[in-house]
C-alpha positions as a printed Julia matrix, in Angstrom:
204×3 Matrix{Float64}:
 -25.46  -15.31  -38.51
 -27.05  -18.59  -39.68
 -29.18  -20.27  -37.2
 -27.06  -23.47  -37.53
 -24.04  -21.52  -36.28
 -25.97  -20.08  -33.38
 -27.31  -23.43  -32.32
 -23.87  -24.85  -32.59
 -22.37  -22.11  -30.3
 -25.21  -22.74  -27.76
 -24.44  -26.5   -27.73
 -20.79  -25.8   -27.08
 -21.6   -23.18  -24.43
 -23.89  -25.7   -22.74
 -21.11  -28.27  -22.57
 -18.66  -25.61  -21.09
 -21.27  -24.54  -18.57
 -21.86  -28.01  -17.3
 -18.15  -28.44  -16.66
 -18.14  -25.16  -14.62
 -21.35  -25.6   -12.65
 -20.03  -27.61   -9.68
 -16.96  -25.46   -9.03
 -18.98  -22.37   -9.44
 -21.52  -23.62   -6.79
 -18.6   -24.71   -4.44
 -16.95  -21.28   -4.75
 -20.14  -19.52   -4.08
 -20.98  -21.57   -1.07
 -17.59  -21.14    0.4
 -17.97  -17.39    0.12
 -21.44  -16.8     1.31
 -21.85  -17.55    5.06
 -25.74  -17.08    4.57
 -25.92  -20.5     2.88
 -24.35  -23.95    2.98
 -26.33  -25.75    0.47
 -25.57  -26.1    -3.22
 -29.16  -26.42   -4.02
 -30.15  -23.21   -2.24
 -27.4   -21.47   -4.04
 -28.28  -22.82   -7.4
 -31.82  -21.83   -7.13
 -31.65  -18.51   -5.22
 -28.41  -16.77   -6.35
 -28.86  -13.97   -8.89
 -25.07  -13.4    -9.09
 -24.54  -17.14   -9.87
 -27.4   -17.05  -12.45
 -25.76  -14.03  -14.12
 -22.3   -15.71  -14.31
 -23.82  -18.83  -15.95
 -25.91  -16.94  -18.31
 -22.78  -14.89  -19.27
 -20.79  -18.16  -20.1
 -23.55  -18.83  -22.73
 -23.78  -15.4   -24.01
 -19.94  -15.1   -24.39
 -19.81  -18.24  -26.35
 -22.39  -16.82  -28.68
 -20.49  -13.57  -28.93
 -17.08  -15.16  -29.7
 -18.66  -17.37  -32.38
 -20.11  -14.42  -34.2
 -23.63  -14.63  -33.05
 -23.63  -11.12  -31.55
 -27.26  -10.19  -31.62
 -28.39  -13.4   -29.86
 -25.61  -12.87  -27.29
 -26.75   -9.19  -26.59
 -30.36  -10.28  -26.28
 -29.43  -13.0   -23.87
 -27.26  -10.77  -21.76
 -30.15   -8.17  -21.49
 -32.55  -10.92  -20.46
 -30.14  -11.8   -17.68
 -29.82   -8.19  -16.78
 -33.63   -7.87  -16.38
 -33.77  -11.06  -14.37
 -30.8   -10.64  -12.05
 -29.94   -6.95  -11.94
 -26.41   -7.82  -13.15
 -25.12   -6.62  -16.52
 -22.18   -8.5   -17.9
 -21.35   -7.55  -21.57
 -21.13  -10.76  -23.52
 -17.61   -9.6   -24.75
 -16.1    -9.54  -21.29
 -13.79  -12.47  -20.34
 -14.55  -14.0   -17.17
 -12.38  -16.63  -15.29
 -13.37  -19.76  -13.2
 -15.12  -19.62   -9.95
 -16.21  -15.99  -10.34
 -18.77  -15.01   -7.75
 -21.04  -12.01   -7.46
 -22.58  -11.57   -3.93
 -26.06  -10.19   -3.75
 -25.63   -9.15   -7.55
 -27.86   -6.08   -7.92
 -26.37   -3.33   -9.74
 -23.01   -4.96  -11.0
 -21.86   -3.8   -14.47
 -18.99   -5.45  -16.22
 -17.95   -3.77  -19.61
 -17.15   -5.33  -22.97
 -13.42   -5.42  -22.78
 -13.12   -6.23  -19.08
 -10.96   -9.25  -18.22
 -11.6   -11.21  -14.91
  -9.16  -13.73  -13.53
 -10.01  -16.9   -11.47
 -11.36  -16.83   -8.01
 -12.7   -13.18   -8.18
 -15.4   -11.92   -6.0
 -17.52   -8.83   -6.48
 -20.09   -7.23   -4.15
 -23.21   -5.45   -5.14
 -23.0    -2.15   -7.01
 -19.66   -2.75   -8.52
 -18.75   -1.29  -11.91
 -15.95   -2.38  -14.09
 -16.32    0.45  -16.44
 -14.61    2.48  -19.18
 -13.15    5.9   -19.62
 -12.88    6.02  -23.34
 -15.46    6.2   -26.2
 -12.95    4.54  -28.62
 -13.34    0.99  -29.65
 -10.15   -0.14  -27.77
  -9.46   -2.05  -24.61
 -11.11    0.4   -22.2
 -12.17   -1.63  -19.24
 -10.14   -3.16  -16.29
  -8.23   -6.32  -16.02
  -8.54   -8.16  -12.72
  -5.92  -10.74  -11.58
  -6.79  -13.92   -9.84
  -8.19  -13.72   -6.24
  -9.28  -10.06   -6.47
 -12.03   -8.83   -4.2
 -13.9    -5.65   -4.89
 -16.26   -4.17   -2.22
 -19.89   -2.92   -2.51
 -20.33    0.15   -4.64
 -16.73    0.35   -5.94
 -16.05    1.85   -9.4
 -12.94    0.37  -11.29
 -12.59    2.54  -14.42
 -10.45    2.43  -17.41
  -7.8     0.14  -18.91
  -6.01   -0.62  -15.56
  -4.78   -3.61  -13.92
  -5.65   -4.91  -10.48
  -2.82   -7.42   -9.46
  -3.48  -10.78   -7.98
  -4.92  -10.84   -4.65
  -5.73   -7.17   -4.63
  -8.63   -5.74   -2.55
 -10.82   -2.76   -3.34
 -12.75   -1.15   -0.63
 -16.42   -0.33   -0.63
 -17.43    2.71   -2.6
 -13.8     3.29   -3.79
 -13.11    4.81   -7.18
 -10.18    3.35   -8.82
  -8.61    4.88  -11.93
  -4.95    3.58  -11.61
  -3.22    0.24  -11.35
  -3.45   -1.57   -7.95
  -0.4    -3.89   -7.17
  -0.72   -7.47   -6.3
  -1.77   -8.12   -2.72
  -2.48   -4.39   -2.13
  -5.57   -2.69   -0.58
  -7.03    0.34   -2.31
  -9.63    2.53   -0.56
 -11.16    6.06   -0.85
 -12.1     8.54   -3.63
  -9.75    8.58   -5.51
  -8.45    5.24   -4.31
  -5.12    5.15   -2.4
  -3.01    2.17   -1.7
  -3.4     1.47    1.95
  -1.4    -1.81    2.45
   1.19   -3.7     0.38
   2.64   -5.93    2.99
   1.27   -9.15    1.33
  -0.95  -10.15    4.28
  -4.28   -8.97    3.11
  -7.08  -10.99    4.74
 -10.61   -9.61    4.16
 -11.87  -11.37    7.27
  -9.64   -9.32    9.54
  -9.3    -6.2     7.53
 -12.0    -4.36    9.47
  -9.5    -3.87   12.42
  -6.75   -2.35   10.23
  -8.77   -0.6     7.51
 -12.54    0.17    8.32
 -13.07    1.42    4.78
 -12.31   -2.01    3.3
 -15.06   -3.79    5.1
 -17.77   -5.02    2.81
């Protein structure tokens, strides 16, 4: 890939990143009760740093600069403990709390307003060069240590409990907990702030 093309992709990625920075910060602050400062979040959130770096590496990847994209993603992995393949498609206001140990595979697709806790894996179950990683709808929350594996779909607003292993689709607004994960609630009233009282395994 010519250097000029790579530099052009970096410039476009920088413009896109600037457009997303404020809403990423606001989304992160609203979801993290340990901070209420954009500056603190910008300087001290490895999950946010990983997301921002991914936006650049993804732009490189889609422009054909695949080696620079992989090198950038690996640098981010070393710095943040979060591994997001540059081919993964990430929506707006994506937040990774704590960050450490999160892995997002190449063909994963993540909607808007999604939140992952530490230790989450969006992994594959196939060695074929096909769509082999999960698709997450808007507003999905996945608890610490959960593994979501294969070309499955988590519907809008779905919740996955801590340490769950999910290998089948989860309907919109449902809660999945356990190993293997089972659907616990589908009444459309999922609220992670109150879920502890109804489903202790969900609490993250």
